[in-house]
CSV table of C-alpha atoms and ligand atoms in Angstrom, one decimal:
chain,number,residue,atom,x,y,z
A,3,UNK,CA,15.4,-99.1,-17.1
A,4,UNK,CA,17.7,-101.9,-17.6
A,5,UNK,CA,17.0,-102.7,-21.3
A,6,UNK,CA,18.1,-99.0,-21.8
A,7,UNK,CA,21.6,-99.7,-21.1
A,8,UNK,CA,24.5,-102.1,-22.0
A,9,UNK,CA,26.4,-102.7,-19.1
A,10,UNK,CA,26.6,-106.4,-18.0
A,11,UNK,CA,24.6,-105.9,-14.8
A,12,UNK,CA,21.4,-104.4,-16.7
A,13,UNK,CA,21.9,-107.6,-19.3
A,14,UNK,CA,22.0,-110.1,-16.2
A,15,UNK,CA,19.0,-108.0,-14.7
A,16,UNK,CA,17.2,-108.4,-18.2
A,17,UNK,CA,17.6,-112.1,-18.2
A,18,UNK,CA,16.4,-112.7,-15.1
A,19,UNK,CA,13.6,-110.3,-15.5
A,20,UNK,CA,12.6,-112.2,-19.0
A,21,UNK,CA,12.4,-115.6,-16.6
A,22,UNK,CA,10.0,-114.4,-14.3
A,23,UNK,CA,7.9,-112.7,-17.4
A,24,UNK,CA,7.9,-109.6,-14.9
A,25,UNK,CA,5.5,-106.5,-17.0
A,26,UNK,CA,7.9,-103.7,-17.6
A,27,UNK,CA,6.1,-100.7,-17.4
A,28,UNK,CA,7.1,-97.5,-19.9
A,29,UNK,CA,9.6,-95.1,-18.3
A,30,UNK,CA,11.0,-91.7,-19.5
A,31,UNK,CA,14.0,-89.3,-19.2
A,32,UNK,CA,15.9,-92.1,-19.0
A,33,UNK,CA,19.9,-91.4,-18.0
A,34,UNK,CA,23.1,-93.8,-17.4
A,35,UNK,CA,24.8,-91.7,-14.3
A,36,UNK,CA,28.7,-92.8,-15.7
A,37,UNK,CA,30.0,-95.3,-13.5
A,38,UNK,CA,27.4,-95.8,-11.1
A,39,UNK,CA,24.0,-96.7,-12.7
A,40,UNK,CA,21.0,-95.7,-14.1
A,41,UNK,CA,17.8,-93.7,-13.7
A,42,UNK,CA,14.3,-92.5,-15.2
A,43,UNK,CA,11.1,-91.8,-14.3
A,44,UNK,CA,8.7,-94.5,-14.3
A,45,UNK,CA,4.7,-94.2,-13.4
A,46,UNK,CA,5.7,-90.8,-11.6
A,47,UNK,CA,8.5,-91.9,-9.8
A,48,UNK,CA,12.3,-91.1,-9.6
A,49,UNK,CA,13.9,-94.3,-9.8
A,50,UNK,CA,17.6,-94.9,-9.5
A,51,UNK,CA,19.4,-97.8,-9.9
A,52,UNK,CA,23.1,-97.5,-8.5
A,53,UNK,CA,26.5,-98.6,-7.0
A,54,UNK,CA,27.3,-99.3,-3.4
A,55,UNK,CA,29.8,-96.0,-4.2
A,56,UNK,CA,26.8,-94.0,-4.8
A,57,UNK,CA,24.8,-94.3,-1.6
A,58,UNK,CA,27.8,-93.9,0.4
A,59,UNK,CA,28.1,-90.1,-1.6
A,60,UNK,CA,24.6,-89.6,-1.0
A,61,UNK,CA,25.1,-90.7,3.0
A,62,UNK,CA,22.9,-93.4,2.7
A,63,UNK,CA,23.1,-96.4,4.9
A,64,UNK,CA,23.9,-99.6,3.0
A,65,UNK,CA,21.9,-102.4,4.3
A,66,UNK,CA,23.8,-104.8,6.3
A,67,UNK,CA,22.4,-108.1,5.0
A,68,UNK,CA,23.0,-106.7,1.5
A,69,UNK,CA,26.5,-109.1,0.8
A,70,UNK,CA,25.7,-112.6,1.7
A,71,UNK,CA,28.5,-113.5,-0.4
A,72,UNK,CA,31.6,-111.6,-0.9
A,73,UNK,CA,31.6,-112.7,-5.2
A,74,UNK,CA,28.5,-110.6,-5.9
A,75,UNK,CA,28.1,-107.5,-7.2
A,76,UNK,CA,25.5,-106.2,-5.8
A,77,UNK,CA,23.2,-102.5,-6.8
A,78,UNK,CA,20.7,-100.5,-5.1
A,79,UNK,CA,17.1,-99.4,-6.3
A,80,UNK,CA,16.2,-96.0,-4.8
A,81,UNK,CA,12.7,-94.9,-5.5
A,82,UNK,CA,12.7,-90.8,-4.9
A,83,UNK,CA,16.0,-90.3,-3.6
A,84,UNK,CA,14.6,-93.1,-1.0
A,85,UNK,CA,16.4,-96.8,-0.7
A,86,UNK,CA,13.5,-99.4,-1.9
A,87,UNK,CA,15.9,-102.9,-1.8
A,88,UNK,CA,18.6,-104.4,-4.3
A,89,UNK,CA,19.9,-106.4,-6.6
A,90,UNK,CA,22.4,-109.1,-5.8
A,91,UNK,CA,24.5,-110.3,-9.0
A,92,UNK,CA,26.9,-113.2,-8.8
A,93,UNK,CA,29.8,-112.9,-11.3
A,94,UNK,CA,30.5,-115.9,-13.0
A,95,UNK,CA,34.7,-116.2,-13.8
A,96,UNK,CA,34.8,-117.3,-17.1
A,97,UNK,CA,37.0,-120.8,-17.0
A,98,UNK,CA,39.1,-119.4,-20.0
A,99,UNK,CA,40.3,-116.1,-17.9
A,100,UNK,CA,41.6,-118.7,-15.5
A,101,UNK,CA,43.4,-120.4,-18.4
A,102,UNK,CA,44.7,-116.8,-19.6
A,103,UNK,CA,46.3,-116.1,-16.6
A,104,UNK,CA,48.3,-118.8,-15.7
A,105,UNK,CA,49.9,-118.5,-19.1
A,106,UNK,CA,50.7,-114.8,-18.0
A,107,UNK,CA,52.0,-115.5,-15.2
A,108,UNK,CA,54.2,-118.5,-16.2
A,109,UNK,CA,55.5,-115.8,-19.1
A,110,UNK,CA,56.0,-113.1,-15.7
A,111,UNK,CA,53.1,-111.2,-17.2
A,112,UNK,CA,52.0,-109.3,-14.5
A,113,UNK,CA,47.9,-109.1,-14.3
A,114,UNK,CA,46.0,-106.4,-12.6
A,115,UNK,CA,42.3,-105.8,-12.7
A,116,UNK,CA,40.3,-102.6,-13.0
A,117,UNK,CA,36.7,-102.7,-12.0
A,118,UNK,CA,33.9,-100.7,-11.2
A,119,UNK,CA,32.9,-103.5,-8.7
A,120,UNK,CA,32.7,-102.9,-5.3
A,121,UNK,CA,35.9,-103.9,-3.1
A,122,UNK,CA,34.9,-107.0,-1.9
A,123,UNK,CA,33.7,-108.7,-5.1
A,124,UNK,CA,37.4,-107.5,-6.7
A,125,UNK,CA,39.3,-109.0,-4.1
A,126,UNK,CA,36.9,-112.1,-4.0
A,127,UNK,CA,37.9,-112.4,-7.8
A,128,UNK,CA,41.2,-111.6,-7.7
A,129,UNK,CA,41.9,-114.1,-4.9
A,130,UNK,CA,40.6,-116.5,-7.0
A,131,UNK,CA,42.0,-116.1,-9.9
A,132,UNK,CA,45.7,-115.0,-8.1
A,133,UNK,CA,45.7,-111.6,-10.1
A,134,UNK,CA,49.0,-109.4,-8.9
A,135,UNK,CA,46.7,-106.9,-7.7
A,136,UNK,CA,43.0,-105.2,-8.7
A,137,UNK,CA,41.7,-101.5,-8.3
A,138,UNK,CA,38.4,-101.7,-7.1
A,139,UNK,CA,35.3,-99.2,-8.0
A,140,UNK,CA,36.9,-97.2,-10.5
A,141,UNK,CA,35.5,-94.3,-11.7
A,142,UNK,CA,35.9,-94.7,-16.2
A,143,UNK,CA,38.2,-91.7,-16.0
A,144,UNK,CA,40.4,-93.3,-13.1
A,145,UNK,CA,40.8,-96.2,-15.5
A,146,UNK,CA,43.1,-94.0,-17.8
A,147,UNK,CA,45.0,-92.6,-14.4
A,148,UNK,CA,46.0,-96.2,-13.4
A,149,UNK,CA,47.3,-96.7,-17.0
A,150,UNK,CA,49.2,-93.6,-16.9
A,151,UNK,CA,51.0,-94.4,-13.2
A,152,UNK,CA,52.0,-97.9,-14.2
A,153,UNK,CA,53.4,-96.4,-17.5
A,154,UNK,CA,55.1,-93.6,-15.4
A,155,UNK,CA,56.3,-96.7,-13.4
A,156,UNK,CA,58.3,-98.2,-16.6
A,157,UNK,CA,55.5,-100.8,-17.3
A,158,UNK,CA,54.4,-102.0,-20.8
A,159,UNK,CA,50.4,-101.9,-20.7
A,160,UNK,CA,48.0,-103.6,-22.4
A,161,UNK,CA,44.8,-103.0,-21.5
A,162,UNK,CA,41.4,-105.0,-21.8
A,163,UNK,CA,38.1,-104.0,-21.7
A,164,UNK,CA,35.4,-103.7,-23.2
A,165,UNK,CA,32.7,-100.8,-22.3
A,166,UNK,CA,31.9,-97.0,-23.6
A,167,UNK,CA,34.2,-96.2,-20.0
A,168,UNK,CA,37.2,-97.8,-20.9
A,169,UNK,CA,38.1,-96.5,-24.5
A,170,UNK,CA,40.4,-93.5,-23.0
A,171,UNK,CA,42.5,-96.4,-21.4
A,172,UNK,CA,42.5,-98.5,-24.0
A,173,UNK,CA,43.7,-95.5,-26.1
A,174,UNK,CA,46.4,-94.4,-23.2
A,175,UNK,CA,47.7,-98.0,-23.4
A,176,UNK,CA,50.8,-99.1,-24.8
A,177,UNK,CA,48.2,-102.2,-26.3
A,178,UNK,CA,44.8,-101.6,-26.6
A,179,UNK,CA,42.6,-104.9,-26.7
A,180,UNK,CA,39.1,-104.4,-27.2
A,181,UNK,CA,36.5,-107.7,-26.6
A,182,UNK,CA,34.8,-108.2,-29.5
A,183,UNK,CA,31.3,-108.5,-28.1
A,184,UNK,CA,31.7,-105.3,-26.2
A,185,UNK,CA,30.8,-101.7,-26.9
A,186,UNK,CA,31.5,-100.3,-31.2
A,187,UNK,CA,33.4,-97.3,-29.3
A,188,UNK,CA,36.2,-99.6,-27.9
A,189,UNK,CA,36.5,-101.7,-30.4
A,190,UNK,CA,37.5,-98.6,-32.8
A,191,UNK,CA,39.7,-97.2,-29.7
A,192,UNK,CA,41.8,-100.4,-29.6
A,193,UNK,CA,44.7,-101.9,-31.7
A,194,UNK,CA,43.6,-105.4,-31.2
A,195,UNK,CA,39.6,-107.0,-31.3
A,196,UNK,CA,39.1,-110.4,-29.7
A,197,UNK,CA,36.7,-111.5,-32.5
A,198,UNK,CA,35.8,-114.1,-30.3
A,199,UNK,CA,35.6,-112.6,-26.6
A,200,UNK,CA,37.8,-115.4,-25.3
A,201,UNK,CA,40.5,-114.1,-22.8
A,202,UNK,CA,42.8,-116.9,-23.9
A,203,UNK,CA,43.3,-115.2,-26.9
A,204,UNK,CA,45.2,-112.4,-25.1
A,205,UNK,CA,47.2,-114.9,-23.9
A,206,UNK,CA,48.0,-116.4,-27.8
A,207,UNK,CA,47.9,-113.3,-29.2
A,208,UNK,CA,51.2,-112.4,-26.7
A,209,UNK,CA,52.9,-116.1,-27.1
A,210,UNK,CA,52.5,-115.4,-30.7
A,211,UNK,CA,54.3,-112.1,-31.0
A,212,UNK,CA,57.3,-113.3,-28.4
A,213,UNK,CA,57.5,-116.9,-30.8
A,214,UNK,CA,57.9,-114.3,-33.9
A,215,UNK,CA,60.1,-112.1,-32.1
A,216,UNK,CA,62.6,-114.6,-31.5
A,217,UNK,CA,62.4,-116.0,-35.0
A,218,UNK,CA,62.7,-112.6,-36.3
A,219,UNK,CA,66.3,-112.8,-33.8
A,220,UNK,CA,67.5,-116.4,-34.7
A,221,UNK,CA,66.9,-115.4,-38.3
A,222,UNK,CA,68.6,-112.1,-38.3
A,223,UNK,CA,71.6,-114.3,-36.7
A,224,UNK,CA,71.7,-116.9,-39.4
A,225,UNK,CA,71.7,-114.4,-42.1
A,226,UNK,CA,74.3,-112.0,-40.6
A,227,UNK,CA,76.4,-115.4,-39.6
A,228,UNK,CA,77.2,-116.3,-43.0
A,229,UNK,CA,77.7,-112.9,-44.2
A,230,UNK,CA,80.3,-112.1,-41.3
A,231,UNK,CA,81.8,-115.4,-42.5
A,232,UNK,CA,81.9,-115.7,-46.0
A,233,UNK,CA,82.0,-112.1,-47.3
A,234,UNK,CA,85.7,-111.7,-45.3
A,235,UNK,CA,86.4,-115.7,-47.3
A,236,UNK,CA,85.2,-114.3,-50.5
A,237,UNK,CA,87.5,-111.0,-49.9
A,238,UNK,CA,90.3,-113.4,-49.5
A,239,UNK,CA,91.6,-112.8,-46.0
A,240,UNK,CA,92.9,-116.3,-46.2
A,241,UNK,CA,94.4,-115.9,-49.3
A,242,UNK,CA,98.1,-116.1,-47.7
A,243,UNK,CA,97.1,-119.7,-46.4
A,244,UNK,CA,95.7,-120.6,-49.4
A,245,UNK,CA,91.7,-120.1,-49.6
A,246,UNK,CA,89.8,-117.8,-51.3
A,247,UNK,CA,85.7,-118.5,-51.4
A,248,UNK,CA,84.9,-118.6,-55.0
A,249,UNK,CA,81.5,-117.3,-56.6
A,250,UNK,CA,80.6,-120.3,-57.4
A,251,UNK,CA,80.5,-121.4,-53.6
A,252,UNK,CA,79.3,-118.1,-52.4
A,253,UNK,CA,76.4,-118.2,-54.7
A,254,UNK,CA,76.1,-121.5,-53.1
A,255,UNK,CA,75.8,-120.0,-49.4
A,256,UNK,CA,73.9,-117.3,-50.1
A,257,UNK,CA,71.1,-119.5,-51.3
A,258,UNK,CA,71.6,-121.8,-48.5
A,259,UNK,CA,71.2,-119.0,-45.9
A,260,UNK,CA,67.5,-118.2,-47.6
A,261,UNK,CA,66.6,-121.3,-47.3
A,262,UNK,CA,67.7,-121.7,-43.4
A,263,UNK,CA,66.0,-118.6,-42.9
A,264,UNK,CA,63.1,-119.4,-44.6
A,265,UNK,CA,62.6,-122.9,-43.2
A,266,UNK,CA,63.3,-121.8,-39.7
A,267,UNK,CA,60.2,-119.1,-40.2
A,268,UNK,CA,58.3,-121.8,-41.2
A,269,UNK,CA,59.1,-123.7,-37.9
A,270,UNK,CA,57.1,-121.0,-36.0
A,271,UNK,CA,53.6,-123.0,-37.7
A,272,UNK,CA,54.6,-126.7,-36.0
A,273,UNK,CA,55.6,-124.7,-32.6
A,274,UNK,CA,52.6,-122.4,-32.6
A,275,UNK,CA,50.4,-125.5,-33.5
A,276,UNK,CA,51.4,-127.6,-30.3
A,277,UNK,CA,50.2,-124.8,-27.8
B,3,AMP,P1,31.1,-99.4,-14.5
B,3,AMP,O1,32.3,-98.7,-14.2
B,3,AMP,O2,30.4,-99.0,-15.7
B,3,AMP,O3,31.3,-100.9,-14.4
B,3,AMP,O4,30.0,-99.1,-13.3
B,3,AMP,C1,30.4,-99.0,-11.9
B,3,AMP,C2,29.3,-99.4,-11.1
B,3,AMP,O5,28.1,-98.6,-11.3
B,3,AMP,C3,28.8,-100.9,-11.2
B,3,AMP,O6,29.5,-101.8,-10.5
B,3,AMP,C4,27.4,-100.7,-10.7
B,3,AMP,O7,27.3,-100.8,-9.3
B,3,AMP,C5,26.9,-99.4,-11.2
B,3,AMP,N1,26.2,-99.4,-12.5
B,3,AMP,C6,26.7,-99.1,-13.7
B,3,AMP,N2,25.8,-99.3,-14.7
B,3,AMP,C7,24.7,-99.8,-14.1
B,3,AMP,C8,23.4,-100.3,-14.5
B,3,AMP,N3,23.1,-100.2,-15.8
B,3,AMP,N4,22.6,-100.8,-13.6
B,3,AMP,C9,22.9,-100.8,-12.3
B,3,AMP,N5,24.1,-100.4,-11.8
B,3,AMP,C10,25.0,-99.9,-12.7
């Protein structure tokens, strides 16, 4: 049922499934229940894989030895309606989201995560990672609702993701960013791609615009300076004690104000370079 679908759990299932050289049998009616798992019919039989959130709807008991470890993810295989066993899934953090977020956090970036994941597994990786805060299995359309509240809170969002589920939010978003290795439909939904699915690129991508942002500033100031200074000159407001700016010389400073401007743009390259 798993090679029918796209989310990360059915590609880890996949690759485990491709190690052991496990014989897939044919299935039919196959159907992604949105946000909590999969099923079809195989050889006969109603089979459901699904979230921890979905046996608790469906008052089944969730096996206590289930979470030896409170990182995995783990989902539950119920063969006609009836619980057969599960799969445990270990997330792996990606050393470059660690990376990401201290840069955030050193630039009082606040982080929060949004995950389908069970609540242990979301505090697990939050902890570990020293996220702000994390809302734990979300439903795809709750995804858009915690957008909207921190908005309605006066936050700036930008939004990451990148599944079917989470184009709404990255549409509601003040920034979209879509991963580039994730789903066509949030990529088209987003302002920004990571080409290269590196979450340190969030973290560039924002240095970036705040290093242009204050060049755009210190510029503006440099060309305004000499303006404010040398158009009242050139008027003659110090004609009574003697100076008037001449063309000549305000030729002269107008071109040198381009060129300040245009050299302390090009700054932005050598202090972009050492990060
Ligand atoms: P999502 O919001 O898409 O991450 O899904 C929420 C939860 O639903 C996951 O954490 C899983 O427990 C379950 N789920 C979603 N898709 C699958 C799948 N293909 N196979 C197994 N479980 C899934």
């Amino acid at each position: 049922m798993e090679q029918s679908s796209e989310h990360p759990i059915a590609v880890g299932i996949i690759k485990k499934v491709k190690e052991t050289k496990i014989s897939i049998p044919k299935l039919e009616n196959f159907n992604a229940i949105t946000g909590k798992g999969v099923e079809a019919k195989v050889e006969g039989k109603q089979i459901k894989v699904v979230s921890p959130g979905y046996l608790r709807d469906k008052k089944i008991t969730i096996p206590e030895d289930a979470y030896s470890d409170a990182a995995e993810t783990v989902v539950f295989v119920l063969i006609d309606g009836k619980l057969a066993g599960y799969i445990a899934l270990a997330d792996e953090i990606r050393p470059e989201s660690a990376e990401a977020i201290k840069v955030f956090k050193k630039n009082n970036i606040k982080v929060l995560m949004a995950t389908g994941d069970n609540e242990k597994t979301a505090k697990a990786v939050s902890d570990k990672l020293g996220l702000d805060g994390y809302y734990a299995e979300v439903l795809p359309h709750q995804k858009v609702k915690i957008v909207k509240e921190l908005q309605e809170k006066g936050e700036f969002v930008a939004m990451t993701g990148d599944g079917v589920n989470d184009a709404p939010a990255l549409a509601q978003a003040n920034v979209g960013i879509a991963v580039g290795s994730g789903t066509d439909v949030a990529a088209e939904t987003a302002d920004i791609i990571l080409v290269n699915s590196n979450p340190q690129d969030i973290a560039n991508l924002i240095l970036f615009g705040k290093a242009t942002y204050n060049k755009m500033i210190q510029n503006l100031i440099w060309a305004t300076g000499y303006n404010v200074v040398a158009i009242p000159l050139a008027a003659g407001v110090l004609y009574s004690s003697g100076f008037v700016l001449g063309p000549a010389l305000g030729a002269v400073f107008m071109s040198l104000s381009t060129i300040i401007v245009a050299i302390n743009a090009q700054l932005l390259k050598r202090k972009l370079g050492k990060k």
